[in-house]
XYZ file of C-alpha atoms in Angstrom:
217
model
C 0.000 0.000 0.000
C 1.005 3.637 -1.029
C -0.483 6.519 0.530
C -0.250 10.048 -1.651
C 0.420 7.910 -5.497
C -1.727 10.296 -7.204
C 1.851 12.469 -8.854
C 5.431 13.281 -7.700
C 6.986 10.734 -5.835
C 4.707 8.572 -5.103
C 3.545 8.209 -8.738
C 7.180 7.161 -9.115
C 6.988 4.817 -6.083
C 4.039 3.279 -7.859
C 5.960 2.191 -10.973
C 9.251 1.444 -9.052
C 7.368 -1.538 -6.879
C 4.646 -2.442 -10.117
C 6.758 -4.823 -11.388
C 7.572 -6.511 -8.094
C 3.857 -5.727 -6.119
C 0.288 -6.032 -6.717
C 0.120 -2.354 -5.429
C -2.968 -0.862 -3.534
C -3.162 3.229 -3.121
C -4.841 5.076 -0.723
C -5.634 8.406 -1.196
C -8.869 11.066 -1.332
C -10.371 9.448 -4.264
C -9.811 11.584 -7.266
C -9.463 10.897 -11.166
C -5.466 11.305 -11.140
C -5.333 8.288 -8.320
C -8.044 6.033 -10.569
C -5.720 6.769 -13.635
C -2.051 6.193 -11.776
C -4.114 2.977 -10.410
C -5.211 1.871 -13.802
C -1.848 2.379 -15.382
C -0.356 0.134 -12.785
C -3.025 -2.627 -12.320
C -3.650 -1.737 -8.532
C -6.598 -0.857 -6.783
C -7.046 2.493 -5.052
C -8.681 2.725 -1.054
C -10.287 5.685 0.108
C -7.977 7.211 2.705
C -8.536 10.543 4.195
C -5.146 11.051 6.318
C -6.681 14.339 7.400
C -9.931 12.471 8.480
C -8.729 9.114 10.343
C -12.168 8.430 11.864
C -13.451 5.753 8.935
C -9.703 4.155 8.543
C -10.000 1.135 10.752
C -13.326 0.189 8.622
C -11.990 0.801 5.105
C -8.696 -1.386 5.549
C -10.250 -4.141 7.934
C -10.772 -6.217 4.606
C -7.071 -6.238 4.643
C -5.268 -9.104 6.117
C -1.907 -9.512 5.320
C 0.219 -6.876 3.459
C 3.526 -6.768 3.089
C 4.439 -3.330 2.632
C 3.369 -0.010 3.855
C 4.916 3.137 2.275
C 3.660 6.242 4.315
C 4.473 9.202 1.199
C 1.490 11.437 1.757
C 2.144 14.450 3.040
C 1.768 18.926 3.098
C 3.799 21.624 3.936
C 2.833 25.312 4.648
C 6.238 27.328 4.394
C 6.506 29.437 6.567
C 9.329 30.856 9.386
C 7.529 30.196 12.873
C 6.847 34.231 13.617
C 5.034 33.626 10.135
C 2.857 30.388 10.811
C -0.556 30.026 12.778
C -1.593 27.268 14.705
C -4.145 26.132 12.406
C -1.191 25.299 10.055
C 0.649 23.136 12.256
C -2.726 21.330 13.154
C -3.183 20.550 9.677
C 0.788 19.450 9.335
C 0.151 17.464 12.136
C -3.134 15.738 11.041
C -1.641 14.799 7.362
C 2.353 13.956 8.187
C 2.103 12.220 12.062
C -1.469 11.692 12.959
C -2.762 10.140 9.431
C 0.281 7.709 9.072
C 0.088 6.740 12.935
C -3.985 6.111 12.396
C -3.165 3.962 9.376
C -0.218 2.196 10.731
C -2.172 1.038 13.493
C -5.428 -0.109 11.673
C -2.897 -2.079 9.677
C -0.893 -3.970 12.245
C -2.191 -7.252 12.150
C -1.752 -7.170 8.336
C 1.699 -6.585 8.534
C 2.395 -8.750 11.206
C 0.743 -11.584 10.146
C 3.495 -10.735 6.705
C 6.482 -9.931 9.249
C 6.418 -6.768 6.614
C 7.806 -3.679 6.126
C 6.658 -0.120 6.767
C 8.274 2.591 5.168
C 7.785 6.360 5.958
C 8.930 8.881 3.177
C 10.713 11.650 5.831
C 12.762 14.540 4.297
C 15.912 16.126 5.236
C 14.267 18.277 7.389
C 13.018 15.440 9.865
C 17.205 15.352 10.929
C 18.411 18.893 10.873
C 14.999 21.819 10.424
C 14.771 23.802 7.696
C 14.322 27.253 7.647
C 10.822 28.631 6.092
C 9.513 25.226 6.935
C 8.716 25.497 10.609
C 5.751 23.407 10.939
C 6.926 20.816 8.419
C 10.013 20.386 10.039
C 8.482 19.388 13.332
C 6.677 16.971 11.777
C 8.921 14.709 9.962
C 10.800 15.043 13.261
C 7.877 13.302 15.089
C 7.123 10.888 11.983
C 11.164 9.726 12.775
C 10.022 9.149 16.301
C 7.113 7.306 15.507
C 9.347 4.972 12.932
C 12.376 4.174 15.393
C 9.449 3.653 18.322
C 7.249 1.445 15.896
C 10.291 -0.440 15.187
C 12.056 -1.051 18.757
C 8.015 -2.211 19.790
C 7.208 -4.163 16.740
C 10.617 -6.815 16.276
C 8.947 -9.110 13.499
C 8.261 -5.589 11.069
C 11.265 -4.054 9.403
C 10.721 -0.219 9.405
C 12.790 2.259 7.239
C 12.898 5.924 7.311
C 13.776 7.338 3.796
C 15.445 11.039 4.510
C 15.862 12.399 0.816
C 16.885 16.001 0.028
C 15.190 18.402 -2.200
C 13.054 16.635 -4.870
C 11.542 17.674 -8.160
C 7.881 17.893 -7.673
C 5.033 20.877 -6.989
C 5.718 20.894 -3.780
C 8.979 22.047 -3.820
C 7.643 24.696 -6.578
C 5.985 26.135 -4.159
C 8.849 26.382 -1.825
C 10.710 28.005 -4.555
C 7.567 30.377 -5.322
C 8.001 30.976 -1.295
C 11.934 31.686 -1.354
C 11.076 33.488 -4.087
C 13.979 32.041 -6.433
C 13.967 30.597 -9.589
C 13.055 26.969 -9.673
C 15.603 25.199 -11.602
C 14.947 21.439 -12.096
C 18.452 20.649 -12.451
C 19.116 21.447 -8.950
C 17.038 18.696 -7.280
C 16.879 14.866 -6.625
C 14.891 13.098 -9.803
C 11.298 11.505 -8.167
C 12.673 8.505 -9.716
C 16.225 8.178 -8.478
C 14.021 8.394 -4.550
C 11.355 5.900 -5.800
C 14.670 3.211 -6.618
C 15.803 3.785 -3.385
C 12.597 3.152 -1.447
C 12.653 -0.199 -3.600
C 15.905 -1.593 -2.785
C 15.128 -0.838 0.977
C 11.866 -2.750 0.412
C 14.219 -5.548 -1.759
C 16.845 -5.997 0.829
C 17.095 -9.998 1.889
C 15.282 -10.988 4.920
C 18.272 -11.084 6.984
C 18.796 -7.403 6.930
C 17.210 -4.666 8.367
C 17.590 -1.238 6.618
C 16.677 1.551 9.424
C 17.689 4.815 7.642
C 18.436 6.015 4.039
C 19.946 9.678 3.517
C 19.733 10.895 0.184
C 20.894 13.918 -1.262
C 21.356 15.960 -4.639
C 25.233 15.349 -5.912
């Protein structure tokens, strides 16, 4: 399962694992998800990671998976004397809350796998990042959530992908924000991320890949 495979990165995350997975994605439903999902054979659950009330009942059909990839996620840029609460509420909901809600609901599907759950961090969940305030504190809470969901939970293998800058809208809009030119050249490929999230996911079953750092050469 791949939360946020509508575009960007987890489009790319989609067609890394197709070859390998029989792929579900959850998501809002919306024609861009039903097309990525009919490109790739998979089939698409309605997840609202901003709404976790109806999660438990919408996976419970599910009873063994052997992957999670947490991608989904927003950022509001913005230096903290900038923000307002309501922004880091709604951080909060999408990037810690959503992915703990659906982590949970799916625990006895990836146990009964011994699988692997894989949260899409960011650079700025190991060092913050100016102008991103809120999003920063996020992906430093979604880390804690990995390395506590992995000391509690022995039989799962859980990785935390920290990539750099990636080309996608989102990081247009951080551009748009910095008010710079946005200059494709200067950030990681969706791709060359997606390859990396599969050859954590491909590692044998005798190793256990905790952390990968990624960053534009």
């Amino acid at each position: 399962m791949i939360t946020g495979a509508s575009a960007g990165l987890g489009r790319a995350i989609a067609a890394a694992l197709a070859p390998t997975h029989t792929l579900f994605m959850a998501g809002r439903p919306s024609r861009r998800l039903d097309e990525v999902a009919e490109l790739y054979g998979a089939t698409t659950w309605p997840v609202d990671l901003a709404d976790t009330e109806d999660v438990e009942t919408v996976v419970e059909a599910i009873t063994e998976l052997d992957v999670l990839v947490h991608n989904a996620g927003v950022a509001y840029p913005g230096r903290v004397a900038e923000t307002i609460p309501e922004q880091w509420r709604a951080t909060m909901e999408v990037n810690v809350v959503g992915p703990v809600a659906l982590t949970l609901a799916l625990l006895p599907a990836l146990r009964a796998a011994r699988g692997h759950v894989v949260f899409i961090n960011s650079g700025s969940g190991i060092n913050a990042s100016p102008g991103l305030a809120s999003y920063s504190a996020s992906k430093f809470a979604l880390r804690s959530f990995a390395d506590s969901l992995r000391a509690d939970e022995k039989d799962l293998r859980v990785t935390s992908i920290h990539p750099g800058r990636i080309d996608t809208d989102m990081q247009r809009d951080l551009i748009a924000y910095e008010e710079r030119d946005y200059v494709p050249e200067q950030f990681l490929a969706a791709e060359t991320v997606a390859l990396s999230v599969a050859q954590a996911i491909a590692t044998p079953p005798d190793a256990h890949v905790h952390e990968v750092i990624i960053r534009p050469r």
